[in-house]
Short mmCIF file of N, CA and C in Angstrom, two decimals:
data_model
loop_
_atom_site.label_atom_id
_atom_site.label_comp_id
_atom_site.label_asym_id
_atom_site.label_seq_id
_atom_site.Cartn_x
_atom_site.Cartn_y
_atom_site.Cartn_z
N UNK G 8 -79.22 -37.85 56.74
CA UNK G 8 -80.09 -36.95 56.01
C UNK G 8 -79.37 -35.60 55.86
N UNK G 9 -79.30 -35.06 54.60
CA UNK G 9 -78.60 -33.80 54.41
C UNK G 9 -79.30 -32.66 55.13
N UNK G 10 -78.50 -31.71 55.57
CA UNK G 10 -79.07 -30.55 56.27
C UNK G 10 -79.91 -29.72 55.31
N UNK G 11 -81.00 -29.20 55.83
CA UNK G 11 -81.88 -28.37 55.01
C UNK G 11 -81.21 -27.02 54.77
N UNK G 12 -81.20 -26.59 53.51
CA UNK G 12 -80.59 -25.30 53.19
C UNK G 12 -81.43 -24.16 53.75
N UNK G 13 -80.76 -23.15 54.31
CA UNK G 13 -81.55 -22.01 54.79
C UNK G 13 -82.18 -21.28 53.61
N UNK G 14 -83.34 -20.69 53.82
CA UNK G 14 -84.00 -19.98 52.72
C UNK G 14 -83.17 -18.77 52.28
N UNK G 15 -83.27 -18.45 50.99
CA UNK G 15 -82.56 -17.28 50.48
C UNK G 15 -83.29 -16.05 51.00
N UNK G 16 -82.56 -15.11 51.59
CA UNK G 16 -83.23 -13.92 52.14
C UNK G 16 -83.98 -13.16 51.05
N UNK G 17 -85.10 -12.63 51.42
CA UNK G 17 -85.89 -11.82 50.50
C UNK G 17 -85.30 -10.42 50.46
N UNK G 18 -85.00 -9.95 49.26
CA UNK G 18 -84.46 -8.60 49.07
C UNK G 18 -85.26 -7.90 47.99
N UNK G 19 -85.11 -6.60 47.97
CA UNK G 19 -85.76 -5.81 46.92
C UNK G 19 -85.30 -6.28 45.53
N UNK G 20 -84.00 -6.58 45.40
CA UNK G 20 -83.47 -7.02 44.12
C UNK G 20 -84.09 -8.35 43.67
N UNK G 21 -84.23 -9.29 44.61
CA UNK G 21 -84.87 -10.58 44.27
C UNK G 21 -86.32 -10.37 43.85
N UNK G 22 -87.01 -9.48 44.53
CA UNK G 22 -88.41 -9.20 44.20
C UNK G 22 -88.50 -8.64 42.78
N UNK G 23 -87.64 -7.69 42.45
CA UNK G 23 -87.69 -7.07 41.13
C UNK G 23 -87.35 -8.09 40.05
N UNK G 24 -86.32 -8.91 40.28
CA UNK G 24 -85.95 -9.92 39.28
C UNK G 24 -87.10 -10.91 39.05
N UNK G 25 -87.73 -11.35 40.12
CA UNK G 25 -88.86 -12.28 39.98
C UNK G 25 -90.02 -11.62 39.26
N UNK G 26 -90.28 -10.36 39.56
CA UNK G 26 -91.37 -9.64 38.90
C UNK G 26 -91.08 -9.46 37.41
N UNK G 27 -89.84 -9.15 37.07
CA UNK G 27 -89.46 -9.03 35.65
C UNK G 27 -89.65 -10.36 34.93
N UNK G 28 -89.29 -11.44 35.60
CA UNK G 28 -89.44 -12.77 34.99
C UNK G 28 -90.92 -13.06 34.69
N UNK G 29 -91.78 -12.73 35.61
CA UNK G 29 -93.22 -12.95 35.39
C UNK G 29 -93.73 -12.04 34.28
N UNK G 30 -93.39 -10.76 34.34
CA UNK G 30 -93.88 -9.80 33.34
C UNK G 30 -93.39 -10.16 31.94
N UNK G 31 -92.13 -10.55 31.81
CA UNK G 31 -91.59 -10.90 30.50
C UNK G 31 -92.14 -12.23 29.99
N UNK G 32 -92.39 -13.16 30.90
CA UNK G 32 -92.85 -14.48 30.49
C UNK G 32 -94.35 -14.60 30.32
N UNK G 33 -95.12 -13.82 31.10
CA UNK G 33 -96.58 -13.98 31.08
C UNK G 33 -97.32 -12.69 30.79
N UNK G 34 -96.64 -11.58 30.81
CA UNK G 34 -97.28 -10.29 30.58
C UNK G 34 -97.53 -9.56 31.89
N UNK G 35 -97.57 -8.25 31.80
CA UNK G 35 -97.71 -7.41 32.99
C UNK G 35 -99.04 -7.64 33.70
N UNK G 36 -100.10 -7.95 32.94
CA UNK G 36 -101.42 -8.16 33.56
C UNK G 36 -101.43 -9.35 34.50
N UNK G 37 -100.54 -10.31 34.27
CA UNK G 37 -100.52 -11.50 35.12
C UNK G 37 -99.61 -11.34 36.33
N UNK G 38 -98.98 -10.19 36.45
CA UNK G 38 -98.12 -9.94 37.60
C UNK G 38 -98.96 -9.45 38.77
N UNK G 39 -99.21 -10.34 39.71
CA UNK G 39 -99.95 -9.99 40.92
C UNK G 39 -99.03 -10.22 42.11
N UNK G 40 -99.36 -9.61 43.22
CA UNK G 40 -98.54 -9.79 44.42
C UNK G 40 -98.59 -11.26 44.86
N UNK G 41 -99.72 -11.89 44.70
CA UNK G 41 -99.84 -13.30 45.09
C UNK G 41 -98.96 -14.18 44.21
N UNK G 42 -99.02 -13.96 42.89
CA UNK G 42 -98.19 -14.74 41.97
C UNK G 42 -96.70 -14.48 42.23
N UNK G 43 -96.38 -13.24 42.54
CA UNK G 43 -94.99 -12.89 42.85
C UNK G 43 -94.54 -13.58 44.13
N UNK G 44 -95.40 -13.59 45.15
CA UNK G 44 -95.08 -14.30 46.38
C UNK G 44 -94.85 -15.78 46.14
N UNK G 45 -95.69 -16.38 45.30
CA UNK G 45 -95.52 -17.81 44.97
C UNK G 45 -94.17 -18.04 44.29
N UNK G 46 -93.80 -17.16 43.36
CA UNK G 46 -92.54 -17.31 42.65
C UNK G 46 -91.35 -17.20 43.60
N UNK G 47 -91.49 -16.36 44.62
CA UNK G 47 -90.42 -16.16 45.59
C UNK G 47 -90.50 -17.13 46.77
N UNK G 48 -91.56 -17.93 46.81
CA UNK G 48 -91.81 -18.88 47.89
C UNK G 48 -91.93 -18.17 49.25
N UNK G 49 -92.70 -17.07 49.21
CA UNK G 49 -92.99 -16.33 50.44
C UNK G 49 -94.46 -15.92 50.40
N UNK G 50 -94.98 -15.53 51.55
CA UNK G 50 -96.32 -14.96 51.58
C UNK G 50 -96.27 -13.60 50.90
N UNK G 51 -97.33 -13.27 50.18
CA UNK G 51 -97.36 -11.98 49.48
C UNK G 51 -97.12 -10.81 50.43
N UNK G 52 -97.58 -10.92 51.67
CA UNK G 52 -97.42 -9.83 52.63
C UNK G 52 -95.95 -9.56 52.94
N UNK G 53 -95.08 -10.56 52.78
CA UNK G 53 -93.65 -10.36 53.05
C UNK G 53 -93.04 -9.36 52.08
N UNK G 54 -93.60 -9.26 50.90
CA UNK G 54 -93.09 -8.33 49.89
C UNK G 54 -93.28 -6.88 50.34
N UNK G 55 -94.35 -6.63 51.07
CA UNK G 55 -94.66 -5.27 51.52
C UNK G 55 -93.60 -4.72 52.48
N UNK G 56 -92.84 -5.59 53.11
CA UNK G 56 -91.75 -5.13 53.98
C UNK G 56 -90.70 -4.38 53.15
N UNK G 57 -90.49 -4.83 51.92
CA UNK G 57 -89.49 -4.22 51.03
C UNK G 57 -90.10 -3.16 50.11
N UNK G 58 -91.39 -3.27 49.86
CA UNK G 58 -92.11 -2.32 49.00
C UNK G 58 -93.38 -1.91 49.73
N UNK G 59 -93.29 -0.99 50.71
CA UNK G 59 -94.44 -0.67 51.56
C UNK G 59 -95.68 -0.19 50.80
N UNK G 60 -95.50 0.42 49.62
CA UNK G 60 -96.67 0.86 48.86
C UNK G 60 -97.22 -0.25 47.96
N UNK G 61 -96.73 -1.46 48.15
CA UNK G 61 -97.26 -2.60 47.43
C UNK G 61 -97.06 -2.55 45.93
N UNK G 62 -98.14 -2.81 45.20
CA UNK G 62 -98.02 -2.94 43.75
C UNK G 62 -97.61 -1.63 43.09
N UNK G 63 -98.06 -0.49 43.63
CA UNK G 63 -97.63 0.79 43.06
C UNK G 63 -96.11 0.93 43.14
N UNK G 64 -95.55 0.59 44.28
CA UNK G 64 -94.10 0.67 44.45
C UNK G 64 -93.39 -0.31 43.54
N UNK G 65 -93.98 -1.49 43.36
CA UNK G 65 -93.40 -2.49 42.47
C UNK G 65 -93.37 -1.98 41.03
N UNK G 66 -94.47 -1.40 40.58
CA UNK G 66 -94.52 -0.88 39.21
C UNK G 66 -93.49 0.24 39.01
N UNK G 67 -93.35 1.11 40.00
CA UNK G 67 -92.34 2.17 39.93
C UNK G 67 -90.94 1.56 39.86
N UNK G 68 -90.69 0.54 40.66
CA UNK G 68 -89.37 -0.09 40.70
C UNK G 68 -89.04 -0.77 39.37
N UNK G 69 -90.04 -1.39 38.75
CA UNK G 69 -89.81 -2.05 37.46
C UNK G 69 -89.50 -1.02 36.37
N UNK G 70 -90.26 0.06 36.36
CA UNK G 70 -90.01 1.12 35.38
C UNK G 70 -88.62 1.71 35.58
N UNK G 71 -88.25 1.92 36.83
CA UNK G 71 -86.92 2.47 37.14
C UNK G 71 -85.83 1.51 36.69
N UNK G 72 -86.05 0.22 36.89
CA UNK G 72 -85.05 -0.80 36.55
C UNK G 72 -84.68 -0.75 35.06
N UNK G 73 -85.68 -0.56 34.20
CA UNK G 73 -85.40 -0.60 32.76
C UNK G 73 -85.08 0.77 32.16
N UNK G 74 -85.18 1.83 32.94
CA UNK G 74 -84.90 3.16 32.39
C UNK G 74 -83.71 3.85 33.05
N UNK G 75 -83.17 3.28 34.11
CA UNK G 75 -82.01 3.88 34.79
C UNK G 75 -80.73 3.35 34.16
N UNK G 76 -80.42 3.86 32.98
CA UNK G 76 -79.22 3.40 32.26
C UNK G 76 -78.09 4.41 32.44
N UNK G 77 -76.89 3.96 32.12
CA UNK G 77 -75.71 4.82 32.24
C UNK G 77 -74.85 4.60 31.00
N UNK G 78 -74.25 5.67 30.53
CA UNK G 78 -73.28 5.58 29.44
C UNK G 78 -72.16 6.56 29.73
N UNK G 79 -70.96 6.16 29.40
CA UNK G 79 -69.80 7.04 29.60
C UNK G 79 -69.77 8.11 28.53
N UNK G 80 -69.30 9.31 28.88
CA UNK G 80 -69.17 10.35 27.85
C UNK G 80 -68.20 9.90 26.76
N UNK G 81 -68.51 10.27 25.52
CA UNK G 81 -67.66 9.92 24.39
C UNK G 81 -66.99 11.19 23.86
N UNK G 82 -66.39 11.11 22.69
CA UNK G 82 -65.63 12.23 22.16
C UNK G 82 -66.44 13.44 21.77
N UNK G 83 -67.69 13.23 21.37
CA UNK G 83 -68.56 14.34 20.95
C UNK G 83 -69.93 14.14 21.58
N UNK G 84 -70.75 15.20 21.53
CA UNK G 84 -72.10 15.03 22.08
C UNK G 84 -72.88 14.01 21.27
N UNK G 85 -72.61 13.94 19.95
CA UNK G 85 -73.33 12.96 19.11
C UNK G 85 -73.01 11.52 19.55
N UNK G 86 -71.73 11.25 19.80
CA UNK G 86 -71.35 9.89 20.21
C UNK G 86 -71.84 9.59 21.62
N UNK G 87 -71.85 10.59 22.49
CA UNK G 87 -72.40 10.40 23.83
C UNK G 87 -73.90 10.09 23.75
N UNK G 88 -74.62 10.86 22.94
CA UNK G 88 -76.06 10.63 22.77
C UNK G 88 -76.31 9.25 22.18
N UNK G 89 -75.49 8.86 21.21
CA UNK G 89 -75.64 7.53 20.58
C UNK G 89 -75.43 6.42 21.62
N UNK G 90 -74.43 6.58 22.48
CA UNK G 90 -74.17 5.57 23.52
C UNK G 90 -75.36 5.45 24.47
N UNK G 91 -75.93 6.59 24.88
CA UNK G 91 -77.11 6.58 25.76
C UNK G 91 -78.29 5.89 25.08
N UNK G 92 -78.52 6.22 23.83
CA UNK G 92 -79.66 5.63 23.11
C UNK G 92 -79.51 4.13 22.95
N UNK G 93 -78.32 3.68 22.64
CA UNK G 93 -78.09 2.23 22.50
C UNK G 93 -78.27 1.52 23.83
N UNK G 94 -77.75 2.11 24.91
CA UNK G 94 -77.90 1.50 26.23
C UNK G 94 -79.37 1.44 26.64
N UNK G 95 -80.11 2.50 26.34
CA UNK G 95 -81.55 2.53 26.67
C UNK G 95 -82.30 1.47 25.88
N UNK G 96 -81.99 1.37 24.61
CA UNK G 96 -82.66 0.37 23.76
C UNK G 96 -82.40 -1.04 24.29
N UNK G 97 -81.14 -1.33 24.63
CA UNK G 97 -80.80 -2.66 25.14
C UNK G 97 -81.58 -2.98 26.42
N UNK G 98 -81.65 -2.02 27.33
CA UNK G 98 -82.34 -2.25 28.61
C UNK G 98 -83.83 -2.49 28.40
N UNK G 99 -84.44 -1.72 27.51
CA UNK G 99 -85.88 -1.87 27.26
C UNK G 99 -86.18 -3.17 26.52
N UNK G 100 -85.34 -3.54 25.58
CA UNK G 100 -85.57 -4.77 24.81
C UNK G 100 -85.38 -6.01 25.67
N UNK G 101 -84.55 -5.89 26.69
CA UNK G 101 -84.30 -7.05 27.55
C UNK G 101 -85.55 -7.42 28.35
N UNK G 102 -86.42 -6.43 28.62
CA UNK G 102 -87.62 -6.68 29.43
C UNK G 102 -88.86 -6.08 28.76
N UNK G 103 -89.30 -6.69 27.67
CA UNK G 103 -90.47 -6.14 26.96
C UNK G 103 -91.74 -6.17 27.79
N UNK G 104 -91.80 -7.02 28.79
CA UNK G 104 -92.99 -7.11 29.62
C UNK G 104 -93.29 -5.86 30.41
N UNK G 105 -92.30 -5.02 30.62
CA UNK G 105 -92.52 -3.80 31.39
C UNK G 105 -92.35 -2.54 30.53
N UNK G 106 -92.35 -2.71 29.22
CA UNK G 106 -92.21 -1.56 28.33
C UNK G 106 -93.32 -0.55 28.57
N UNK G 107 -94.54 -1.02 28.78
CA UNK G 107 -95.66 -0.11 29.02
C UNK G 107 -95.41 0.78 30.23
N UNK G 108 -94.78 0.24 31.26
CA UNK G 108 -94.46 1.04 32.44
C UNK G 108 -93.42 2.10 32.11
N UNK G 109 -92.42 1.72 31.34
CA UNK G 109 -91.38 2.67 30.96
C UNK G 109 -91.98 3.82 30.15
N UNK G 110 -92.98 3.51 29.35
CA UNK G 110 -93.61 4.52 28.50
C UNK G 110 -94.52 5.46 29.28
N UNK G 111 -95.07 5.01 30.39
CA UNK G 111 -96.10 5.80 31.08
C UNK G 111 -95.68 6.35 32.44
N UNK G 112 -94.67 5.77 33.07
CA UNK G 112 -94.25 6.24 34.40
C UNK G 112 -93.21 7.34 34.24
N UNK G 113 -93.39 8.47 34.92
CA UNK G 113 -92.35 9.51 34.86
C UNK G 113 -91.08 9.01 35.55
N UNK G 114 -89.92 9.47 35.08
CA UNK G 114 -88.66 9.02 35.71
C UNK G 114 -88.61 9.41 37.18
N UNK G 115 -88.25 8.43 38.02
CA UNK G 115 -88.10 8.66 39.46
C UNK G 115 -86.80 8.01 39.91
N UNK G 116 -86.30 8.44 41.05
CA UNK G 116 -85.14 7.80 41.64
C UNK G 116 -83.95 7.74 40.70
N UNK G 117 -83.43 6.51 40.51
CA UNK G 117 -82.25 6.32 39.66
C UNK G 117 -82.53 6.70 38.22
N UNK G 118 -83.76 6.52 37.75
CA UNK G 118 -84.10 6.87 36.37
C UNK G 118 -84.03 8.38 36.17
N UNK G 119 -84.53 9.14 37.13
CA UNK G 119 -84.45 10.60 37.04
C UNK G 119 -83.00 11.06 37.11
N UNK G 120 -82.21 10.40 37.95
CA UNK G 120 -80.79 10.74 38.04
C UNK G 120 -80.09 10.46 36.71
N UNK G 121 -80.47 9.38 36.04
CA UNK G 121 -79.87 9.04 34.74
C UNK G 121 -80.21 10.10 33.69
N UNK G 122 -81.44 10.60 33.71
CA UNK G 122 -81.84 11.65 32.77
C UNK G 122 -81.02 12.92 33.03
N UNK G 123 -80.86 13.27 34.30
CA UNK G 123 -80.04 14.45 34.64
C UNK G 123 -78.60 14.27 34.19
N UNK G 124 -78.06 13.07 34.42
CA UNK G 124 -76.68 12.79 34.02
C UNK G 124 -76.51 12.90 32.50
N UNK G 125 -77.46 12.35 31.76
CA UNK G 125 -77.39 12.43 30.31
C UNK G 125 -77.45 13.89 29.85
N UNK G 126 -78.35 14.65 30.44
CA UNK G 126 -78.48 16.07 30.09
C UNK G 126 -77.18 16.82 30.37
N UNK G 127 -76.59 16.58 31.53
CA UNK G 127 -75.33 17.24 31.89
C UNK G 127 -74.20 16.86 30.95
N UNK G 128 -74.11 15.58 30.61
CA UNK G 128 -73.05 15.14 29.71
C UNK G 128 -73.17 15.80 28.33
N UNK G 129 -74.39 15.86 27.81
CA UNK G 129 -74.58 16.46 26.49
C UNK G 129 -74.31 17.96 26.53
N UNK G 130 -74.73 18.62 27.61
CA UNK G 130 -74.48 20.07 27.74
C UNK G 130 -72.98 20.34 27.83
N UNK G 131 -72.27 19.54 28.63
CA UNK G 131 -70.83 19.73 28.78
C UNK G 131 -70.09 19.45 27.47
N UNK G 132 -70.67 18.59 26.63
CA UNK G 132 -70.03 18.27 25.35
C UNK G 132 -70.37 19.31 24.28
N UNK G 133 -71.18 20.32 24.64
CA UNK G 133 -71.42 21.43 23.72
C UNK G 133 -72.77 21.44 23.02
N UNK G 134 -73.70 20.60 23.43
CA UNK G 134 -75.02 20.59 22.79
C UNK G 134 -75.90 21.66 23.43
N UNK G 135 -76.33 22.66 22.64
CA UNK G 135 -77.25 23.65 23.21
C UNK G 135 -78.61 23.00 23.49
N UNK G 136 -79.29 23.47 24.50
CA UNK G 136 -80.61 22.97 24.91
C UNK G 136 -80.61 21.44 25.06
N UNK G 137 -79.69 20.97 25.87
CA UNK G 137 -79.52 19.53 26.07
C UNK G 137 -80.78 18.88 26.65
N UNK G 138 -81.51 19.59 27.51
CA UNK G 138 -82.72 19.00 28.12
C UNK G 138 -83.75 18.67 27.06
N UNK G 139 -83.95 19.58 26.11
CA UNK G 139 -84.90 19.32 25.02
C UNK G 139 -84.42 18.15 24.16
N UNK G 140 -83.11 18.10 23.92
CA UNK G 140 -82.55 17.01 23.13
C UNK G 140 -82.76 15.66 23.81
N UNK G 141 -82.57 15.62 25.13
CA UNK G 141 -82.76 14.36 25.86
C UNK G 141 -84.21 13.90 25.77
N UNK G 142 -85.15 14.83 25.86
CA UNK G 142 -86.57 14.45 25.70
C UNK G 142 -86.81 13.84 24.32
N UNK G 143 -86.25 14.44 23.29
CA UNK G 143 -86.42 13.92 21.93
C UNK G 143 -85.75 12.55 21.77
N UNK G 144 -84.57 12.39 22.32
CA UNK G 144 -83.86 11.11 22.23
C UNK G 144 -84.61 10.00 22.96
N UNK G 145 -85.11 10.32 24.16
CA UNK G 145 -85.88 9.31 24.91
C UNK G 145 -87.15 8.92 24.17
N UNK G 146 -87.83 9.92 23.61
CA UNK G 146 -89.06 9.62 22.86
C UNK G 146 -88.75 8.73 21.66
N UNK G 147 -87.64 9.00 20.98
CA UNK G 147 -87.26 8.18 19.84
C UNK G 147 -86.98 6.73 20.26
N UNK G 148 -86.16 6.56 21.29
CA UNK G 148 -85.80 5.21 21.74
C UNK G 148 -87.03 4.44 22.19
N UNK G 149 -87.88 5.07 23.02
CA UNK G 149 -89.06 4.37 23.52
C UNK G 149 -89.98 3.98 22.37
N UNK G 150 -90.18 4.89 21.43
CA UNK G 150 -91.04 4.58 20.29
C UNK G 150 -90.46 3.49 19.41
N UNK G 151 -89.16 3.55 19.15
CA UNK G 151 -88.51 2.54 18.31
C UNK G 151 -88.62 1.16 18.94
N UNK G 152 -88.40 1.08 20.25
CA UNK G 152 -88.50 -0.22 20.92
C UNK G 152 -89.94 -0.72 20.93
N UNK G 153 -90.89 0.19 21.13
CA UNK G 153 -92.30 -0.23 21.12
C UNK G 153 -92.67 -0.83 19.76
N UNK G 154 -92.23 -0.22 18.67
CA UNK G 154 -92.51 -0.75 17.33
C UNK G 154 -91.81 -2.09 17.15
N UNK G 155 -90.58 -2.18 17.61
CA UNK G 155 -89.82 -3.43 17.47
C UNK G 155 -90.49 -4.58 18.21
N UNK G 156 -90.93 -4.31 19.45
CA UNK G 156 -91.60 -5.35 20.23
C UNK G 156 -92.93 -5.72 19.57
N UNK G 157 -93.66 -4.72 19.09
CA UNK G 157 -94.93 -4.98 18.41
C UNK G 157 -94.71 -5.87 17.19
N UNK G 158 -93.71 -5.55 16.39
CA UNK G 158 -93.45 -6.33 15.17
C UNK G 158 -92.94 -7.73 15.48
N UNK G 159 -92.37 -7.91 16.67
CA UNK G 159 -91.86 -9.23 17.04
C UNK G 159 -93.00 -10.22 17.32
N UNK G 160 -94.22 -9.68 17.59
CA UNK G 160 -95.34 -10.55 17.94
C UNK G 160 -95.31 -11.01 19.38
N UNK G 161 -94.45 -10.39 20.21
CA UNK G 161 -94.32 -10.83 21.60
C UNK G 161 -95.65 -10.86 22.33
N UNK G 162 -96.49 -9.86 22.12
CA UNK G 162 -97.73 -9.76 22.89
C UNK G 162 -98.90 -10.49 22.25
N UNK G 163 -98.69 -11.12 21.09
CA UNK G 163 -99.79 -11.83 20.43
C UNK G 163 -99.94 -13.22 21.02
N UNK G 164 -101.16 -13.59 21.47
CA UNK G 164 -101.36 -14.94 21.98
C UNK G 164 -101.10 -15.97 20.89
N UNK G 165 -100.41 -17.08 21.20
CA UNK G 165 -100.07 -18.06 20.19
C UNK G 165 -101.19 -19.03 19.86
N UNK G 166 -102.42 -18.70 20.13
CA UNK G 166 -103.51 -19.62 19.81
C UNK G 166 -104.60 -19.56 20.84
N UNK G 167 -105.24 -20.70 21.06
CA UNK G 167 -106.38 -20.76 21.96
C UNK G 167 -106.01 -20.62 23.43
N UNK G 168 -104.76 -20.88 23.76
CA UNK G 168 -104.40 -20.88 25.18
C UNK G 168 -104.51 -19.49 25.79
N UNK G 169 -104.31 -18.45 24.99
CA UNK G 169 -104.39 -17.09 25.50
C UNK G 169 -103.17 -16.63 26.27
N UNK G 170 -102.13 -17.45 26.36
CA UNK G 170 -100.90 -17.06 27.05
C UNK G 170 -99.95 -16.42 26.04
N UNK G 171 -99.12 -15.53 26.50
CA UNK G 171 -98.12 -14.94 25.62
C UNK G 171 -96.82 -15.71 25.76
N UNK G 172 -96.11 -15.79 24.66
CA UNK G 172 -94.80 -16.40 24.68
C UNK G 172 -93.77 -15.34 25.01
N UNK G 173 -92.77 -15.66 25.81
CA UNK G 173 -91.76 -14.66 26.10
C UNK G 173 -91.01 -14.26 24.83
N UNK G 174 -90.82 -12.97 24.67
CA UNK G 174 -90.06 -12.46 23.54
C UNK G 174 -88.63 -12.29 23.98
N UNK G 175 -87.73 -12.84 23.23
CA UNK G 175 -86.33 -12.70 23.59
C UNK G 175 -85.58 -12.12 22.40
N UNK G 176 -84.83 -11.06 22.63
CA UNK G 176 -84.01 -10.53 21.55
C UNK G 176 -83.05 -11.61 21.07
N UNK G 177 -82.69 -11.62 19.78
CA UNK G 177 -81.79 -12.64 19.26
C UNK G 177 -80.49 -12.76 20.04
N UNK G 178 -79.97 -11.65 20.53
CA UNK G 178 -78.78 -11.72 21.37
C UNK G 178 -78.81 -10.54 22.32
N UNK G 179 -78.26 -10.75 23.50
CA UNK G 179 -78.25 -9.69 24.50
C UNK G 179 -77.52 -8.48 23.94
N UNK G 180 -78.19 -7.32 24.02
CA UNK G 180 -77.56 -6.11 23.55
C UNK G 180 -77.63 -5.93 22.05
N UNK G 181 -78.33 -6.80 21.35
CA UNK G 181 -78.41 -6.65 19.91
C UNK G 181 -79.70 -7.23 19.39
N UNK G 182 -80.12 -6.80 18.26
CA UNK G 182 -81.35 -7.31 17.67
C UNK G 182 -81.07 -7.86 16.30
N UNK G 183 -82.12 -8.02 15.51
CA UNK G 183 -81.92 -8.48 14.15
C UNK G 183 -81.18 -7.40 13.38
N UNK G 184 -80.54 -7.82 12.30
CA UNK G 184 -79.76 -6.85 11.50
C UNK G 184 -80.67 -5.75 10.97
N UNK G 185 -81.89 -6.11 10.54
CA UNK G 185 -82.80 -5.11 9.99
C UNK G 185 -83.25 -4.13 11.07
N UNK G 186 -83.60 -4.65 12.27
CA UNK G 186 -84.03 -3.77 13.36
C UNK G 186 -82.89 -2.86 13.79
N UNK G 187 -81.68 -3.40 13.86
CA UNK G 187 -80.53 -2.58 14.23
C UNK G 187 -80.30 -1.48 13.21
N UNK G 188 -80.38 -1.84 11.92
CA UNK G 188 -80.16 -0.85 10.86
C UNK G 188 -81.23 0.23 10.90
N UNK G 189 -82.48 -0.17 11.11
CA UNK G 189 -83.58 0.82 11.20
C UNK G 189 -83.34 1.77 12.36
N UNK G 190 -82.95 1.21 13.51
CA UNK G 190 -82.72 2.03 14.69
C UNK G 190 -81.59 3.04 14.44
N UNK G 191 -80.49 2.57 13.88
CA UNK G 191 -79.34 3.45 13.64
C UNK G 191 -79.67 4.52 12.60
N UNK G 192 -80.44 4.17 11.58
CA UNK G 192 -80.82 5.14 10.55
C UNK G 192 -81.68 6.25 11.16
N UNK G 193 -82.65 5.87 11.96
CA UNK G 193 -83.49 6.86 12.63
C UNK G 193 -82.70 7.72 13.59
N UNK G 194 -81.76 7.09 14.31
CA UNK G 194 -80.94 7.82 15.27
C UNK G 194 -80.04 8.82 14.53
N UNK G 195 -79.47 8.39 13.41
CA UNK G 195 -78.64 9.33 12.60
C UNK G 195 -79.44 10.55 12.20
N UNK G 196 -80.69 10.32 11.75
CA UNK G 196 -81.53 11.44 11.33
C UNK G 196 -81.85 12.37 12.49
N UNK G 197 -82.15 11.79 13.64
CA UNK G 197 -82.47 12.62 14.81
C UNK G 197 -81.25 13.44 15.25
N UNK G 198 -80.08 12.81 15.29
CA UNK G 198 -78.87 13.53 15.69
C UNK G 198 -78.54 14.64 14.70
N UNK G 199 -78.76 14.38 13.41
CA UNK G 199 -78.51 15.41 12.41
C UNK G 199 -79.46 16.58 12.62
N UNK G 200 -80.71 16.28 12.94
CA UNK G 200 -81.69 17.35 13.21
C UNK G 200 -81.32 18.15 14.43
N UNK G 201 -80.85 17.49 15.47
CA UNK G 201 -80.44 18.20 16.69
C UNK G 201 -79.23 19.08 16.43
N UNK G 202 -78.33 18.63 15.56
CA UNK G 202 -77.14 19.43 15.22
C UNK G 202 -77.52 20.71 14.49
N UNK G 203 -78.60 20.66 13.72
CA UNK G 203 -79.02 21.84 12.95
C UNK G 203 -79.84 22.82 13.78
N UNK G 204 -80.43 22.34 14.89
CA UNK G 204 -81.34 23.22 15.65
C UNK G 204 -80.59 24.17 16.55
#
């Protein structure tokens, strides 16, 4: 008889990945600590060892996961801002199930550090009032992704079952040609406005 494999240790990263899978596949409302424990094959109480504040901590961690992006500085502040916006869009589109958290939770932890890093990079590249620019860029990206997810029909129930179908971008890091073009056109306009201010 083959030896029984030892259980995979429970980690914060495994918890977050499982929670993202549930939120993206079934919607955020169906993400409960009990359902998460079942997905991880542990008692729900075991999750509290890694997230002592329970569901509140989990929601914060999910929001942080999709908003703590990084981009390398580019040749100009415009190209640096463009890289940040594209990275943010990709991260948010990858996990539409937690978009509502990204829209409503203030940046904490790694997400707050990412906002500071973006602000510093843009300021060092010569953009006056970089903090205000970062707020405008984040608002644009979050709004654009919200419209894109809405238009995809991801949250619409497919009939009588009342379950949502997982929305998957056509390719990792990219969307449909029309959505990409719309995003870039809006971003060009915003960057042009920031250059004039």
